Coordinates of C-alpha atoms in Angstrom, one line a residue:
X13 CA 0.6 -1.4 -60.0
X14 CA 3.7 0.4 -59.1
X15 CA 2.2 3.6 -60.1
X16 CA -0.8 3.0 -57.9
X17 CA 1.4 2.4 -54.9
X18 CA 3.2 5.7 -55.6
X19 CA 0.0 7.6 -55.9
X20 CA -1.4 6.1 -52.7
X21 CA 1.8 6.7 -50.9
X22 CA 1.8 10.3 -52.1
X23 CA -1.7 10.7 -50.8
X24 CA -0.9 9.2 -47.5
X25 CA 2.2 11.4 -47.2
X26 CA 0.2 14.5 -48.1
X27 CA -2.5 13.6 -45.5
X28 CA 0.2 13.1 -42.9
X29 CA 1.8 16.5 -43.7
X30 CA -1.6 18.2 -43.6
X31 CA -2.3 16.9 -40.1
X32 CA 1.1 17.8 -38.7
X33 CA 1.1 20.5 -36.1
X34 CA 3.6 22.6 -38.0
X35 CA 1.3 23.1 -40.9
X36 CA -1.7 24.2 -38.8
X37 CA -2.5 27.9 -38.8
X38 CA -1.1 29.7 -35.7
X39 CA -3.4 31.2 -33.2
X40 CA -4.0 34.9 -33.5
X41 CA -1.1 37.0 -32.0
X42 CA -2.3 39.9 -29.9
X43 CA -0.9 43.0 -31.4
X44 CA -1.4 46.6 -30.3
X45 CA 0.0 50.0 -31.2
X46 CA 2.0 51.8 -28.5
X47 CA 0.1 54.9 -27.3
X48 CA 3.3 56.9 -27.1
X49 CA 5.4 56.0 -30.2
X50 CA 2.7 54.3 -32.3
X51 CA 4.8 51.2 -33.1
X52 CA 3.1 47.8 -33.2
X53 CA 4.1 45.4 -30.4
X54 CA 3.0 42.0 -29.2
X55 CA 1.0 42.0 -25.9
X56 CA 1.2 39.3 -23.4
X57 CA -2.1 40.1 -21.6
X58 CA -3.8 42.4 -24.1
X59 CA -3.9 45.2 -21.5
X60 CA -0.5 46.8 -22.2
X61 CA -0.6 50.3 -23.7
X62 CA 3.1 50.8 -24.2
X63 CA 5.8 48.9 -26.0
X64 CA 8.8 47.7 -24.0
X65 CA 11.0 50.6 -25.0
X66 CA 8.4 53.3 -24.1
X67 CA 7.5 51.4 -20.9
X68 CA 11.1 51.5 -19.8
X69 CA 11.3 55.3 -20.6
X70 CA 8.1 55.8 -18.7
X71 CA 9.4 53.9 -15.6
X72 CA 12.7 55.8 -15.7
X73 CA 10.9 59.2 -15.9
X74 CA 8.6 58.2 -13.0
X75 CA 11.5 57.2 -10.9
X76 CA 13.3 60.5 -11.7
X77 CA 10.2 62.5 -10.7
X78 CA 9.8 60.6 -7.5
X79 CA 13.5 61.0 -6.6
X80 CA 13.4 64.7 -7.3
X81 CA 10.3 65.2 -5.1
X82 CA 11.8 63.1 -2.3
X83 CA 15.1 64.9 -2.3
X84 CA 13.5 68.4 -2.5
X85 CA 13.3 70.2 0.9
X86 CA 10.0 69.4 2.7
X87 CA 8.8 67.8 -0.5
X88 CA 7.3 71.1 -1.5
X89 CA 7.9 71.9 -5.2
X90 CA 5.9 73.2 -8.1
X91 CA 5.1 71.2 -11.2
X92 CA 7.3 73.6 -13.2
X93 CA 10.3 72.9 -10.9
X94 CA 9.8 69.1 -11.4
X95 CA 9.4 69.4 -15.2
X96 CA 12.5 71.6 -15.5
X97 CA 14.6 69.3 -13.3
X98 CA 13.5 66.0 -14.8
X99 CA 12.4 66.8 -18.3
X100 CA 8.9 65.4 -17.7
X101 CA 6.2 66.9 -19.9
X102 CA 3.0 68.4 -18.4
X103 CA 1.0 65.6 -20.0
X104 CA 3.2 63.0 -18.2
X105 CA 2.8 64.9 -14.8
X106 CA -0.9 65.0 -15.2
X107 CA -1.0 61.3 -16.1
X108 CA 1.1 60.4 -13.0
X109 CA -1.2 62.4 -10.7
X110 CA -4.4 60.9 -12.2
X111 CA -3.1 57.4 -12.0
X112 CA -2.1 57.9 -8.4
X113 CA 1.6 57.2 -8.9
X114 CA 2.5 60.1 -6.7
X115 CA 0.1 59.2 -3.9
X116 CA 2.8 58.1 -1.5
X117 CA 4.7 61.4 -2.0
X118 CA 3.5 64.1 0.3
X119 CA 3.0 66.9 -2.2
X120 CA 0.1 69.3 -2.2
X121 CA 1.5 71.9 -4.6
X122 CA 0.9 69.8 -7.7
X123 CA -2.6 70.1 -9.1
X124 CA -4.5 69.4 -12.2
X125 CA -7.9 70.6 -13.5
X126 CA -11.2 69.0 -12.6
X127 CA -12.6 67.2 -15.6
X128 CA -15.9 69.0 -15.3
X129 CA -15.3 72.6 -14.1
X130 CA -11.5 73.0 -14.4
X131 CA -10.8 74.0 -10.8
X132 CA -7.5 72.7 -9.4
X133 CA -7.5 69.3 -7.7
X134 CA -4.8 67.0 -6.4
X135 CA -6.5 63.6 -6.8
X136 CA -9.3 61.8 -8.6
X137 CA -11.1 63.1 -11.7
X138 CA -13.6 65.6 -10.2
X139 CA -13.4 68.3 -7.5
X140 CA -15.6 67.9 -4.4
X141 CA -18.4 70.0 -5.7
X142 CA -18.5 68.3 -9.1
X143 CA -18.4 64.9 -7.4
X144 CA -21.5 65.8 -5.4
X145 CA -23.3 67.2 -8.6
X146 CA -22.4 64.1 -10.6
X147 CA -23.5 61.8 -7.7
X148 CA -26.9 63.6 -7.4
X149 CA -27.4 63.4 -11.2
X150 CA -26.7 59.7 -11.1
X151 CA -29.1 59.2 -8.2
X152 CA -31.8 61.1 -10.0
X153 CA -31.3 59.1 -13.2
X154 CA -31.5 55.8 -11.2
X155 CA -34.6 57.1 -9.5
X156 CA -36.3 58.0 -12.8
X157 CA -35.4 54.6 -14.3
X158 CA -36.8 52.8 -11.3
X159 CA -40.1 54.8 -11.5
X160 CA -40.3 54.1 -15.2
X161 CA -39.9 50.4 -14.6
X162 CA -42.7 50.5 -11.9
X163 CA -45.1 52.3 -14.3
X164 CA -44.4 49.7 -17.0
X165 CA -45.1 46.9 -14.6
X166 CA -48.5 48.4 -13.8
X167 CA -49.6 48.8 -17.4
X168 CA -51.8 46.1 -19.0
X169 CA -50.0 43.6 -21.1
X170 CA -51.3 44.9 -24.4
X171 CA -50.2 48.5 -23.6
X172 CA -46.6 47.4 -22.8
X173 CA -46.1 46.0 -26.4
X174 CA -46.7 49.4 -28.0

């Protein structure tokens, strides 16, 4: 009988241990690779692209670029002057312009290429001409899709299945 009690108490203890919160499998931890250094880091929202170390470097570089532009006479300087003075890479400067980080800085000298034709622009992704061409193409595509839907609605039911 004593053995039976031991076995049942062991079973009870093992059931209790299995149901304890510490033995449950943890929820999935959101991990990402840093887009700059490639190291794996834990994300809090899942939208971060940089690890804490690279994010700090990025913030410091952004502040250095903004400070240089603000202290430069008439805020007129070239991208080469900014890169030489701050150590920013061309890729970083392009990223800052595209993201709109430098929008509050009055600088018209900095440009980057249009994603479609390559002409120099200071904001957005496309130049004015390409924006119009892309908008017209999208409008034409929407019009064609609408016309196709109308034709399908007018077809007999049997013809629609084919």
